[in-house]
Amino acid sequence: AQALRWEDVEVGEPGDGEIRIRNTAIGVNFIDVYFRKGVYPAPLPFTPGMEAVGVVTAVGPGLTGRKVGDVVAYAGKPMGSYAEEQIIPADVAVPVPPSVNHKTAAAIMLKGMTVHMLVRRIFKVETGHTVLVHAAAGGVGSLLCQWANALGATVIGTVSNEEKATHAHFDGCHHMIIYTKEDVATRVKEITGGKGVNVVYDSVGKDTYKASLECLASRGFLVSFGQSSGSPDPISMGDLASKSLFLTRPSVMHYTGTRDELLEAAGEVFANVANGVLHTRVKHTYPLSEAARAHADLEARKTSGSVLLIP
């Protein structure tokens, strides 16, 4: 985290198809840590950050449908949201409805679109399904519990302690497993009467992979979308054959690749914020200049819910 330095840079003017935005709230995501550590490669030096809400301060030549003063959010590429101002392609920016405040939008856009991908696109969660959510009190985990619960599923969540179990329960998790005290696979079998779950949403990786496989019902889905504990060991096809399992390793960038997909995903997220299905706890805000401290706290598991940087 010490490699993060607070410096002045020249922002310049937006070119064709670009807008300049003054960020008002910046979302911190575990992917920022992966890039900083080199788990995911990026050319050095770079400005981290995959998500922000801001006000348009300049519009590139010939661009229609965007004006100075618009409130927009963006999540994903290009990297660089840990900045007071930045230039981004206009087609990655999504209008933020007036009913959603800036901090909420910054805290929820990337995580919310990730959850949209997980519960609406990869595996369509419906009434009667049972789902297992690892890290159920984390930024993505909490939204995942809320949305899956709203879709009618029975939600089982793993957490590390009692306080996080309380958070997960509040977010719509029906059964909380404290993995530091209980065996996850055993508890899942008890809860499901031996059937297992239809889908496991796993952002932890190495430490949870074996238990995730064990927890699945026949023809179940293992959705591996992160590796906070390190990359899982290589997977043998035999692991899947025993129960005709499905395995996918998705990235939200591939599910919001077109402008239409992006607007649909962001639109569903913001609509669910407006109608009360999704809510985010922004318990941790740091000045932008203290991004290193935010990363250190995130890695030390000192945070729950969403983390923001405020310029």
PDB file of C-alpha atoms in Angstrom:
ATOM      1  CA  ALA A   1       0.000   0.000   0.000  1.00  0.00           C
ATOM      2  CA  GLN A   2       3.042   2.274   0.511  1.00  0.00           C
ATOM      3  CA  ALA A   3       3.457   2.457  -3.262  1.00  0.00           C
ATOM      4  CA  LEU A   4       0.330   4.644  -3.478  1.00  0.00           C
ATOM      5  CA  ARG A   5       1.494   8.267  -3.687  1.00  0.00           C
ATOM      6  CA  TRP A   6      -0.550  11.479  -3.747  1.00  0.00           C
ATOM      7  CA  GLU A   7       0.746  13.611  -6.664  1.00  0.00           C
ATOM      8  CA  ASP A   8      -0.326  16.384  -9.046  1.00  0.00           C
ATOM      9  CA  VAL A   9      -0.915  15.485 -12.693  1.00  0.00           C
ATOM     10  CA  GLU A  10      -2.097  17.503 -15.705  1.00  0.00           C
ATOM     11  CA  VAL A  11      -5.590  16.376 -16.787  1.00  0.00           C
ATOM     12  CA  GLY A  12      -5.927  18.294 -20.076  1.00  0.00           C
ATOM     13  CA  GLU A  13      -8.975  18.616 -22.323  1.00  0.00           C
ATOM     14  CA  PRO A  14     -11.265  15.818 -23.552  1.00  0.00           C
ATOM     15  CA  GLY A  15     -10.766  14.637 -27.126  1.00  0.00           C
ATOM     16  CA  ASP A  16     -13.269  13.154 -29.597  1.00  0.00           C
ATOM     17  CA  GLY A  17     -15.853  11.016 -27.824  1.00  0.00           C
ATOM     18  CA  GLU A  18     -14.500  11.917 -24.382  1.00  0.00           C
ATOM     19  CA  ILE A  19     -15.737  13.826 -21.335  1.00  0.00           C
ATOM     20  CA  ARG A  20     -13.897  15.262 -18.349  1.00  0.00           C
ATOM     21  CA  ILE A  21     -15.454  14.686 -14.945  1.00  0.00           C
ATOM     22  CA  ARG A  22     -14.782  16.122 -11.493  1.00  0.00           C
ATOM     23  CA  ASN A  23     -15.158  13.170  -9.169  1.00  0.00           C
ATOM     24  CA  THR A  24     -17.343  13.664  -6.098  1.00  0.00           C
ATOM     25  CA  ALA A  25     -17.154  10.094  -4.728  1.00  0.00           C
ATOM     26  CA  ILE A  26     -14.845   7.221  -5.663  1.00  0.00           C
ATOM     27  CA  GLY A  27     -15.531   3.540  -5.015  1.00  0.00           C
ATOM     28  CA  VAL A  28     -12.785   1.306  -3.633  1.00  0.00           C
ATOM     29  CA  ASN A  29     -12.905  -2.326  -4.812  1.00  0.00           C
ATOM     30  CA  PHE A  30     -10.756  -5.373  -4.112  1.00  0.00           C
ATOM     31  CA  ILE A  31      -9.756  -5.356  -7.790  1.00  0.00           C
ATOM     32  CA  ASP A  32      -7.805  -2.143  -7.028  1.00  0.00           C
ATOM     33  CA  VAL A  33      -5.705  -4.140  -4.553  1.00  0.00           C
ATOM     34  CA  TYR A  34      -5.131  -6.882  -7.168  1.00  0.00           C
ATOM     35  CA  PHE A  35      -3.826  -4.289  -9.645  1.00  0.00           C
ATOM     36  CA  ARG A  36      -1.637  -2.591  -7.016  1.00  0.00           C
ATOM     37  CA  LYS A  37      -0.077  -5.930  -6.035  1.00  0.00           C
ATOM     38  CA  GLY A  38       0.448  -7.002  -9.633  1.00  0.00           C
ATOM     39  CA  VAL A  39      -1.981  -9.949  -9.390  1.00  0.00           C
ATOM     40  CA  TYR A  40      -3.519  -8.315 -12.471  1.00  0.00           C
ATOM     41  CA  PRO A  41      -0.914  -6.663 -14.716  1.00  0.00           C
ATOM     42  CA  ALA A  42      -0.933  -2.919 -15.502  1.00  0.00           C
ATOM     43  CA  PRO A  43       1.787  -0.706 -17.023  1.00  0.00           C
ATOM     44  CA  LEU A  44       3.594   1.374 -14.356  1.00  0.00           C
ATOM     45  CA  PRO A  45       3.165   4.007 -13.093  1.00  0.00           C
ATOM     46  CA  PHE A  46      -0.641   3.999 -13.026  1.00  0.00           C
ATOM     47  CA  THR A  47      -3.551   5.568 -11.185  1.00  0.00           C
ATOM     48  CA  PRO A  48      -5.777   2.866  -9.694  1.00  0.00           C
ATOM     49  CA  GLY A  49      -9.545   2.948  -9.365  1.00  0.00           C
ATOM     50  CA  MET A  50     -12.369   1.417 -11.398  1.00  0.00           C
ATOM     51  CA  GLU A  51     -15.386   3.387 -10.236  1.00  0.00           C
ATOM     52  CA  ALA A  52     -16.512   6.943  -9.573  1.00  0.00           C
ATOM     53  CA  VAL A  53     -19.391   9.391  -9.650  1.00  0.00           C
ATOM     54  CA  GLY A  54     -18.799  12.923 -10.784  1.00  0.00           C
ATOM     55  CA  VAL A  55     -19.998  16.027 -12.537  1.00  0.00           C
ATOM     56  CA  VAL A  56     -19.141  16.637 -16.196  1.00  0.00           C
ATOM     57  CA  THR A  57     -16.785  19.652 -16.480  1.00  0.00           C
ATOM     58  CA  ALA A  58     -15.962  19.485 -20.207  1.00  0.00           C
ATOM     59  CA  VAL A  59     -17.295  17.682 -23.273  1.00  0.00           C
ATOM     60  CA  GLY A  60     -15.173  16.625 -26.257  1.00  0.00           C
ATOM     61  CA  PRO A  61     -15.754  18.147 -29.722  1.00  0.00           C
ATOM     62  CA  GLY A  62     -18.853  17.027 -31.603  1.00  0.00           C
ATOM     63  CA  LEU A  63     -20.277  14.986 -28.728  1.00  0.00           C
ATOM     64  CA  THR A  64     -24.052  15.057 -28.329  1.00  0.00           C
ATOM     65  CA  GLY A  65     -26.209  13.819 -25.474  1.00  0.00           C
ATOM     66  CA  ARG A  66     -23.751  14.973 -22.774  1.00  0.00           C
ATOM     67  CA  LYS A  67     -23.448  18.414 -21.241  1.00  0.00           C
ATOM     68  CA  VAL A  68     -21.419  20.203 -18.599  1.00  0.00           C
ATOM     69  CA  GLY A  69     -23.111  19.753 -15.223  1.00  0.00           C
ATOM     70  CA  ASP A  70     -24.488  16.237 -15.897  1.00  0.00           C
ATOM     71  CA  VAL A  71     -24.060  13.790 -13.004  1.00  0.00           C
ATOM     72  CA  VAL A  72     -22.601  10.516 -14.297  1.00  0.00           C
ATOM     73  CA  ALA A  73     -21.176   7.304 -12.904  1.00  0.00           C
ATOM     74  CA  TYR A  74     -18.787   4.851 -14.435  1.00  0.00           C
ATOM     75  CA  ALA A  75     -17.362   1.495 -13.422  1.00  0.00           C
ATOM     76  CA  GLY A  76     -14.714  -0.607 -15.096  1.00  0.00           C
ATOM     77  CA  LYS A  77     -12.260   0.492 -17.756  1.00  0.00           C
ATOM     78  CA  PRO A  78     -10.476   2.867 -18.079  1.00  0.00           C
ATOM     79  CA  MET A  79      -8.668   2.567 -14.782  1.00  0.00           C
ATOM     80  CA  GLY A  80      -7.828   5.827 -13.006  1.00  0.00           C
ATOM     81  CA  SER A  81     -10.700   6.913 -10.751  1.00  0.00           C
ATOM     82  CA  TYR A  82      -8.424   7.717  -7.758  1.00  0.00           C
ATOM     83  CA  ALA A  83      -8.261  11.309  -9.024  1.00  0.00           C
ATOM     84  CA  GLU A  84      -9.956  14.664  -8.459  1.00  0.00           C
ATOM     85  CA  GLU A  85     -10.604  14.976 -12.203  1.00  0.00           C
ATOM     86  CA  GLN A  86     -10.245  12.522 -15.049  1.00  0.00           C
ATOM     87  CA  ILE A  87     -11.045  12.093 -18.726  1.00  0.00           C
ATOM     88  CA  ILE A  88     -13.116   9.076 -19.742  1.00  0.00           C
ATOM     89  CA  PRO A  89     -14.844   7.874 -22.925  1.00  0.00           C
ATOM     90  CA  ALA A  90     -18.402   9.233 -22.926  1.00  0.00           C
ATOM     91  CA  ASP A  91     -19.812   5.793 -23.759  1.00  0.00           C
ATOM     92  CA  VAL A  92     -18.712   4.301 -20.416  1.00  0.00           C
ATOM     93  CA  ALA A  93     -20.542   6.984 -18.418  1.00  0.00           C
ATOM     94  CA  VAL A  94     -24.075   6.294 -17.204  1.00  0.00           C
ATOM     95  CA  PRO A  95     -26.477   9.012 -16.039  1.00  0.00           C
ATOM     96  CA  VAL A  96     -27.181   8.884 -12.308  1.00  0.00           C
ATOM     97  CA  PRO A  97     -30.877   9.404 -11.524  1.00  0.00           C
ATOM     98  CA  PRO A  98     -31.604  12.279  -9.092  1.00  0.00           C
ATOM     99  CA  SER A  99     -33.149   9.753  -6.655  1.00  0.00           C
ATOM    100  CA  VAL A 100     -29.689   8.184  -6.052  1.00  0.00           C
ATOM    101  CA  ASN A 101     -27.118  10.241  -4.136  1.00  0.00           C
ATOM    102  CA  HIS A 102     -23.480  10.433  -5.258  1.00  0.00           C
ATOM    103  CA  LYS A 103     -22.000   8.376  -2.416  1.00  0.00           C
ATOM    104  CA  THR A 104     -24.542   5.584  -2.890  1.00  0.00           C
ATOM    105  CA  ALA A 105     -23.963   5.525  -6.646  1.00  0.00           C
ATOM    106  CA  ALA A 106     -20.171   5.368  -6.223  1.00  0.00           C
ATOM    107  CA  ALA A 107     -20.492   2.648  -3.601  1.00  0.00           C
ATOM    108  CA  ILE A 108     -22.882   0.503  -5.597  1.00  0.00           C
ATOM    109  CA  MET A 109     -22.260   0.757  -9.341  1.00  0.00           C
ATOM    110  CA  LEU A 110     -19.433  -1.742  -9.960  1.00  0.00           C
ATOM    111  CA  LYS A 111     -20.506  -4.063  -7.152  1.00  0.00           C
ATOM    112  CA  GLY A 112     -24.161  -3.779  -8.191  1.00  0.00           C
ATOM    113  CA  MET A 113     -23.432  -4.542 -11.860  1.00  0.00           C
ATOM    114  CA  THR A 114     -21.317  -7.489 -10.688  1.00  0.00           C
ATOM    115  CA  VAL A 115     -24.315  -8.805  -8.726  1.00  0.00           C
ATOM    116  CA  HIS A 116     -26.615  -8.194 -11.716  1.00  0.00           C
ATOM    117  CA  MET A 117     -24.260 -10.396 -13.763  1.00  0.00           C
ATOM    118  CA  LEU A 118     -24.262 -13.055 -11.020  1.00  0.00           C
ATOM    119  CA  VAL A 119     -27.994 -13.342 -10.276  1.00  0.00           C
ATOM    120  CA  ARG A 120     -29.591 -12.225 -13.562  1.00  0.00           C
ATOM    121  CA  ARG A 121     -27.224 -13.254 -16.368  1.00  0.00           C
ATOM    122  CA  ILE A 122     -24.942 -16.186 -15.431  1.00  0.00           C
ATOM    123  CA  PHE A 123     -27.459 -18.035 -13.293  1.00  0.00           C
ATOM    124  CA  LYS A 124     -30.994 -16.650 -13.153  1.00  0.00           C
ATOM    125  CA  VAL A 125     -31.924 -16.861  -9.480  1.00  0.00           C
ATOM    126  CA  GLU A 126     -35.594 -17.666  -8.869  1.00  0.00           C
ATOM    127  CA  THR A 127     -37.967 -18.706  -6.088  1.00  0.00           C
ATOM    128  CA  GLY A 128     -37.084 -22.215  -4.924  1.00  0.00           C
ATOM    129  CA  HIS A 129     -33.353 -21.887  -5.505  1.00  0.00           C
ATOM    130  CA  THR A 130     -30.836 -22.156  -2.671  1.00  0.00           C
ATOM    131  CA  VAL A 131     -27.647 -20.134  -3.081  1.00  0.00           C
ATOM    132  CA  LEU A 132     -24.385 -20.033  -1.131  1.00  0.00           C
ATOM    133  CA  VAL A 133     -22.578 -16.686  -0.859  1.00  0.00           C
ATOM    134  CA  HIS A 134     -18.996 -16.635   0.427  1.00  0.00           C
ATOM    135  CA  ALA A 135     -17.856 -13.415   2.167  1.00  0.00           C
ATOM    136  CA  ALA A 136     -21.529 -12.559   2.650  1.00  0.00           C
ATOM    137  CA  ALA A 137     -20.813  -9.354   4.603  1.00  0.00           C
ATOM    138  CA  GLY A 138     -18.407  -7.870   2.046  1.00  0.00           C
ATOM    139  CA  GLY A 139     -19.227  -5.147  -0.450  1.00  0.00           C
ATOM    140  CA  VAL A 140     -20.409  -7.510  -3.203  1.00  0.00           C
ATOM    141  CA  GLY A 141     -21.592 -10.184  -0.755  1.00  0.00           C
ATOM    142  CA  SER A 142     -24.043  -7.900   1.037  1.00  0.00           C
ATOM    143  CA  LEU A 143     -25.667  -6.795  -2.249  1.00  0.00           C
ATOM    144  CA  LEU A 144     -25.711 -10.398  -3.451  1.00  0.00           C
ATOM    145  CA  CYS A 145     -27.655 -11.465  -0.349  1.00  0.00           C
ATOM    146  CA  GLN A 146     -30.131  -8.597  -0.807  1.00  0.00           C
ATOM    147  CA  TRP A 147     -30.804  -9.242  -4.506  1.00  0.00           C
ATOM    148  CA  ALA A 148     -30.951 -13.064  -4.242  1.00  0.00           C
ATOM    149  CA  ASN A 149     -33.352 -12.759  -1.294  1.00  0.00           C
ATOM    150  CA  ALA A 150     -35.552 -10.333  -3.266  1.00  0.00           C
ATOM    151  CA  LEU A 151     -35.642 -12.844  -6.148  1.00  0.00           C
ATOM    152  CA  GLY A 152     -37.081 -15.465  -3.774  1.00  0.00           C
ATOM    153  CA  ALA A 153     -34.042 -17.648  -3.097  1.00  0.00           C
ATOM    154  CA  THR A 154     -32.972 -19.198   0.187  1.00  0.00           C
ATOM    155  CA  VAL A 155     -29.625 -17.542   0.937  1.00  0.00           C
ATOM    156  CA  ILE A 156     -26.801 -19.206   2.904  1.00  0.00           C
ATOM    157  CA  GLY A 157     -23.796 -17.000   3.661  1.00  0.00           C
ATOM    158  CA  THR A 158     -20.315 -17.587   5.053  1.00  0.00           C
ATOM    159  CA  VAL A 159     -18.726 -14.958   7.307  1.00  0.00           C
ATOM    160  CA  SER A 160     -15.734 -14.816   9.658  1.00  0.00           C
ATOM    161  CA  ASN A 161     -17.377 -13.565  12.854  1.00  0.00           C
ATOM    162  CA  GLU A 162     -20.641 -12.835  14.740  1.00  0.00           C
ATOM    163  CA  GLU A 163     -20.718  -9.136  13.838  1.00  0.00           C
ATOM    164  CA  LYS A 164     -20.508  -9.943  10.131  1.00  0.00           C
ATOM    165  CA  ALA A 165     -23.185 -12.622  10.594  1.00  0.00           C
ATOM    166  CA  THR A 166     -25.502  -9.907  11.934  1.00  0.00           C
ATOM    167  CA  HIS A 167     -24.795  -7.738   8.875  1.00  0.00           C
ATOM    168  CA  ALA A 168     -25.467 -10.672   6.525  1.00  0.00           C
ATOM    169  CA  HIS A 169     -28.753 -11.498   8.276  1.00  0.00           C
ATOM    170  CA  PHE A 170     -29.852  -7.877   7.942  1.00  0.00           C
ATOM    171  CA  ASP A 171     -29.061  -8.094   4.213  1.00  0.00           C
ATOM    172  CA  GLY A 172     -31.423 -11.023   3.636  1.00  0.00           C
ATOM    173  CA  CYS A 173     -29.172 -13.975   4.400  1.00  0.00           C
ATOM    174  CA  HIS A 174     -31.333 -16.742   5.928  1.00  0.00           C
ATOM    175  CA  HIS A 175     -28.568 -19.008   7.245  1.00  0.00           C
ATOM    176  CA  MET A 176     -25.186 -17.686   8.383  1.00  0.00           C
ATOM    177  CA  ILE A 177     -22.176 -19.994   8.671  1.00  0.00           C
ATOM    178  CA  ILE A 178     -19.226 -18.683  10.695  1.00  0.00           C
ATOM    179  CA  TYR A 179     -16.483 -20.499   8.793  1.00  0.00           C
ATOM    180  CA  THR A 180     -13.891 -19.920  11.524  1.00  0.00           C
ATOM    181  CA  LYS A 181     -15.989 -22.081  13.896  1.00  0.00           C
ATOM    182  CA  GLU A 182     -18.023 -24.413  11.638  1.00  0.00           C
ATOM    183  CA  ASP A 183     -17.362 -26.684   8.669  1.00  0.00           C
ATOM    184  CA  VAL A 184     -19.053 -25.030   5.699  1.00  0.00           C
ATOM    185  CA  ALA A 185     -19.844 -28.164   3.663  1.00  0.00           C
ATOM    186  CA  THR A 186     -21.264 -29.995   6.689  1.00  0.00           C
ATOM    187  CA  ARG A 187     -23.506 -27.057   7.631  1.00  0.00           C
ATOM    188  CA  VAL A 188     -24.730 -26.627   4.044  1.00  0.00           C
ATOM    189  CA  LYS A 189     -25.700 -30.316   3.900  1.00  0.00           C
ATOM    190  CA  GLU A 190     -27.616 -29.928   7.176  1.00  0.00           C
ATOM    191  CA  ILE A 191     -29.409 -26.769   6.025  1.00  0.00           C
ATOM    192  CA  THR A 192     -30.365 -28.240   2.632  1.00  0.00           C
ATOM    193  CA  GLY A 193     -31.318 -31.706   3.926  1.00  0.00           C
ATOM    194  CA  GLY A 194     -28.414 -33.260   2.055  1.00  0.00           C
ATOM    195  CA  LYS A 195     -29.390 -31.789  -1.339  1.00  0.00           C
ATOM    196  CA  GLY A 196     -26.772 -29.047  -1.625  1.00  0.00           C
ATOM    197  CA  VAL A 197     -27.157 -25.632  -3.242  1.00  0.00           C
ATOM    198  CA  ASN A 198     -27.980 -24.704  -6.841  1.00  0.00           C
ATOM    199  CA  VAL A 199     -25.228 -22.116  -7.113  1.00  0.00           C
ATOM    200  CA  VAL A 200     -22.151 -21.045  -5.142  1.00  0.00           C
ATOM    201  CA  TYR A 201     -20.927 -17.463  -5.559  1.00  0.00           C
ATOM    202  CA  ASP A 202     -17.249 -17.604  -4.608  1.00  0.00           C
ATOM    203  CA  SER A 203     -14.997 -14.522  -4.521  1.00  0.00           C
ATOM    204  CA  VAL A 204     -12.538 -16.043  -2.031  1.00  0.00           C
ATOM    205  CA  GLY A 205     -10.835 -18.603  -4.273  1.00  0.00           C
ATOM    206  CA  LYS A 206      -8.080 -20.828  -2.930  1.00  0.00           C
ATOM    207  CA  ASP A 207      -9.426 -21.293   0.623  1.00  0.00           C
ATOM    208  CA  THR A 208     -13.033 -22.059  -0.384  1.00  0.00           C
ATOM    209  CA  TYR A 209     -12.814 -23.931  -3.687  1.00  0.00           C
ATOM    210  CA  LYS A 210     -13.006 -27.483  -2.263  1.00  0.00           C
ATOM    211  CA  ALA A 211     -15.895 -26.648   0.081  1.00  0.00           C
ATOM    212  CA  SER A 212     -17.697 -24.850  -2.758  1.00  0.00           C
ATOM    213  CA  LEU A 213     -17.635 -28.016  -4.892  1.00  0.00           C
ATOM    214  CA  GLU A 214     -18.813 -30.148  -1.981  1.00  0.00           C
ATOM    215  CA  CYS A 215     -21.748 -27.803  -1.283  1.00  0.00           C
ATOM    216  CA  LEU A 216     -23.222 -28.007  -4.785  1.00  0.00           C
ATOM    217  CA  ALA A 217     -26.260 -30.021  -5.767  1.00  0.00           C
ATOM    218  CA  SER A 218     -26.265 -32.094  -8.933  1.00  0.00           C
ATOM    219  CA  ARG A 219     -25.971 -29.840 -12.032  1.00  0.00           C
ATOM    220  CA  GLY A 220     -25.023 -26.934  -9.752  1.00  0.00           C
ATOM    221  CA  PHE A 221     -23.102 -23.829 -10.769  1.00  0.00           C
ATOM    222  CA  LEU A 222     -19.792 -22.776  -9.249  1.00  0.00           C
ATOM    223  CA  VAL A 223     -19.340 -19.096 -10.088  1.00  0.00           C
ATOM    224  CA  SER A 224     -15.788 -18.092  -9.192  1.00  0.00           C
ATOM    225  CA  PHE A 225     -15.533 -14.306  -9.474  1.00  0.00           C
ATOM    226  CA  GLY A 226     -12.563 -13.386  -7.274  1.00  0.00           C
ATOM    227  CA  GLN A 227      -9.643 -14.723  -5.283  1.00  0.00           C
ATOM    228  CA  SER A 228      -9.187 -12.705  -2.105  1.00  0.00           C
ATOM    229  CA  SER A 229      -7.342 -15.697  -0.551  1.00  0.00           C
ATOM    230  CA  GLY A 230      -5.261 -16.434  -3.659  1.00  0.00           C
ATOM    231  CA  SER A 231      -5.936 -18.230  -6.945  1.00  0.00           C
ATOM    232  CA  PRO A 232      -7.538 -21.681  -6.673  1.00  0.00           C
ATOM    233  CA  ASP A 233      -5.389 -24.681  -7.543  1.00  0.00           C
ATOM    234  CA  PRO A 234      -5.778 -26.070 -11.082  1.00  0.00           C
ATOM    235  CA  ILE A 235      -9.160 -27.732 -11.522  1.00  0.00           C
ATOM    236  CA  SER A 236      -9.534 -31.239 -12.901  1.00  0.00           C
ATOM    237  CA  MET A 237     -12.497 -32.094 -15.125  1.00  0.00           C
ATOM    238  CA  GLY A 238     -13.166 -35.022 -12.797  1.00  0.00           C
ATOM    239  CA  ASP A 239     -14.103 -32.548 -10.064  1.00  0.00           C
ATOM    240  CA  LEU A 240     -17.016 -31.423 -12.247  1.00  0.00           C
ATOM    241  CA  ALA A 241     -17.962 -34.843 -13.615  1.00  0.00           C
ATOM    242  CA  SER A 242     -18.938 -36.273 -10.225  1.00  0.00           C
ATOM    243  CA  LYS A 243     -22.117 -34.128 -10.154  1.00  0.00           C
ATOM    244  CA  SER A 244     -22.341 -32.746 -13.734  1.00  0.00           C
ATOM    245  CA  LEU A 245     -21.327 -29.341 -12.418  1.00  0.00           C
ATOM    246  CA  PHE A 246     -20.903 -26.061 -14.279  1.00  0.00           C
ATOM    247  CA  LEU A 247     -17.923 -23.789 -13.619  1.00  0.00           C
ATOM    248  CA  THR A 248     -17.481 -20.208 -14.819  1.00  0.00           C
ATOM    249  CA  ARG A 249     -14.955 -17.465 -14.108  1.00  0.00           C
ATOM    250  CA  PRO A 250     -16.735 -14.269 -15.206  1.00  0.00           C
ATOM    251  CA  SER A 251     -15.653 -10.643 -15.426  1.00  0.00           C
ATOM    252  CA  VAL A 252     -18.222  -7.860 -15.361  1.00  0.00           C
ATOM    253  CA  MET A 253     -16.382  -6.190 -18.284  1.00  0.00           C
ATOM    254  CA  HIS A 254     -17.509  -9.047 -20.552  1.00  0.00           C
ATOM    255  CA  TYR A 255     -21.130  -8.700 -19.429  1.00  0.00           C
ATOM    256  CA  THR A 256     -21.284  -4.933 -19.975  1.00  0.00           C
ATOM    257  CA  GLY A 257     -19.324  -4.939 -23.232  1.00  0.00           C
ATOM    258  CA  THR A 258     -21.948  -3.106 -25.276  1.00  0.00           C
ATOM    259  CA  ARG A 259     -23.564   0.219 -24.468  1.00  0.00           C
ATOM    260  CA  ASP A 260     -26.981  -1.511 -24.291  1.00  0.00           C
ATOM    261  CA  GLU A 261     -25.725  -4.131 -21.813  1.00  0.00           C
ATOM    262  CA  LEU A 262     -24.100  -1.416 -19.702  1.00  0.00           C
ATOM    263  CA  LEU A 263     -27.258   0.714 -19.586  1.00  0.00           C
ATOM    264  CA  GLU A 264     -29.434  -2.311 -18.809  1.00  0.00           C
ATOM    265  CA  ALA A 265     -27.187  -3.472 -15.951  1.00  0.00           C
ATOM    266  CA  ALA A 266     -26.723  -0.002 -14.425  1.00  0.00           C
ATOM    267  CA  GLY A 267     -30.424   0.754 -14.949  1.00  0.00           C
ATOM    268  CA  GLU A 268     -31.482  -2.359 -12.990  1.00  0.00           C
ATOM    269  CA  VAL A 269     -29.027  -1.520 -10.212  1.00  0.00           C
ATOM    270  CA  PHE A 270     -30.208   2.082  -9.827  1.00  0.00           C
ATOM    271  CA  ALA A 271     -33.875   1.020 -10.082  1.00  0.00           C
ATOM    272  CA  ASN A 272     -33.321  -1.475  -7.263  1.00  0.00           C
ATOM    273  CA  VAL A 273     -31.678   1.247  -5.176  1.00  0.00           C
ATOM    274  CA  ALA A 274     -34.659   3.539  -5.789  1.00  0.00           C
ATOM    275  CA  ASN A 275     -37.235   0.838  -4.907  1.00  0.00           C
ATOM    276  CA  GLY A 276     -35.392  -0.237  -1.750  1.00  0.00           C
ATOM    277  CA  VAL A 277     -34.264  -3.716  -2.846  1.00  0.00           C
ATOM    278  CA  LEU A 278     -30.588  -2.708  -2.716  1.00  0.00           C
ATOM    279  CA  HIS A 279     -28.996  -0.585  -0.020  1.00  0.00           C
ATOM    280  CA  THR A 280     -25.341  -0.104   0.720  1.00  0.00           C
ATOM    281  CA  ARG A 281     -23.689   0.654   4.023  1.00  0.00           C
ATOM    282  CA  VAL A 282     -21.055   3.301   3.447  1.00  0.00           C
ATOM    283  CA  LYS A 283     -19.364   2.975   6.812  1.00  0.00           C
ATOM    284  CA  HIS A 284     -15.858   3.742   5.615  1.00  0.00           C
ATOM    285  CA  THR A 285     -14.922   6.977   3.838  1.00  0.00           C
ATOM    286  CA  TYR A 286     -11.349   8.223   3.506  1.00  0.00           C
ATOM    287  CA  PRO A 287      -9.928  11.392   1.976  1.00  0.00           C
ATOM    288  CA  LEU A 288      -8.631  10.593  -1.526  1.00  0.00           C
ATOM    289  CA  SER A 289      -5.098  11.460  -0.343  1.00  0.00           C
ATOM    290  CA  GLU A 290      -5.317   8.536   2.149  1.00  0.00           C
ATOM    291  CA  ALA A 291      -6.025   5.805  -0.408  1.00  0.00           C
ATOM    292  CA  ALA A 292      -3.120   3.738   0.981  1.00  0.00           C
ATOM    293  CA  ARG A 293      -4.811   3.538   4.386  1.00  0.00           C
ATOM    294  CA  ALA A 294      -8.080   2.454   2.746  1.00  0.00           C
ATOM    295  CA  HIS A 295      -6.247  -0.396   0.974  1.00  0.00           C
ATOM    296  CA  ALA A 296      -4.492  -1.485   4.161  1.00  0.00           C
ATOM    297  CA  ASP A 297      -7.802  -1.616   6.064  1.00  0.00           C
ATOM    298  CA  LEU A 298      -9.536  -3.509   3.229  1.00  0.00           C
ATOM    299  CA  GLU A 299      -6.782  -6.134   3.120  1.00  0.00           C
ATOM    300  CA  ALA A 300      -6.765  -6.464   6.922  1.00  0.00           C
ATOM    301  CA  ARG A 301     -10.517  -7.294   6.818  1.00  0.00           C
ATOM    302  CA  LYS A 302     -11.228  -4.206   8.951  1.00  0.00           C
ATOM    303  CA  THR A 303     -14.062  -3.030   6.695  1.00  0.00           C
ATOM    304  CA  SER A 304     -17.578  -4.224   5.963  1.00  0.00           C
ATOM    305  CA  GLY A 305     -19.942  -2.950   3.295  1.00  0.00           C
ATOM    306  CA  SER A 306     -18.585  -0.313   0.918  1.00  0.00           C
ATOM    307  CA  VAL A 307     -15.444   1.822   1.077  1.00  0.00           C
ATOM    308  CA  LEU A 308     -15.256   5.270  -0.530  1.00  0.00           C
ATOM    309  CA  LEU A 309     -12.590   7.878  -1.223  1.00  0.00           C
ATOM    310  CA  ILE A 310     -13.766  11.501  -1.182  1.00  0.00           C
ATOM    311  CA  PRO A 311     -11.718  14.122  -3.086  1.00  0.00           C
TER     312      PRO A 311
END
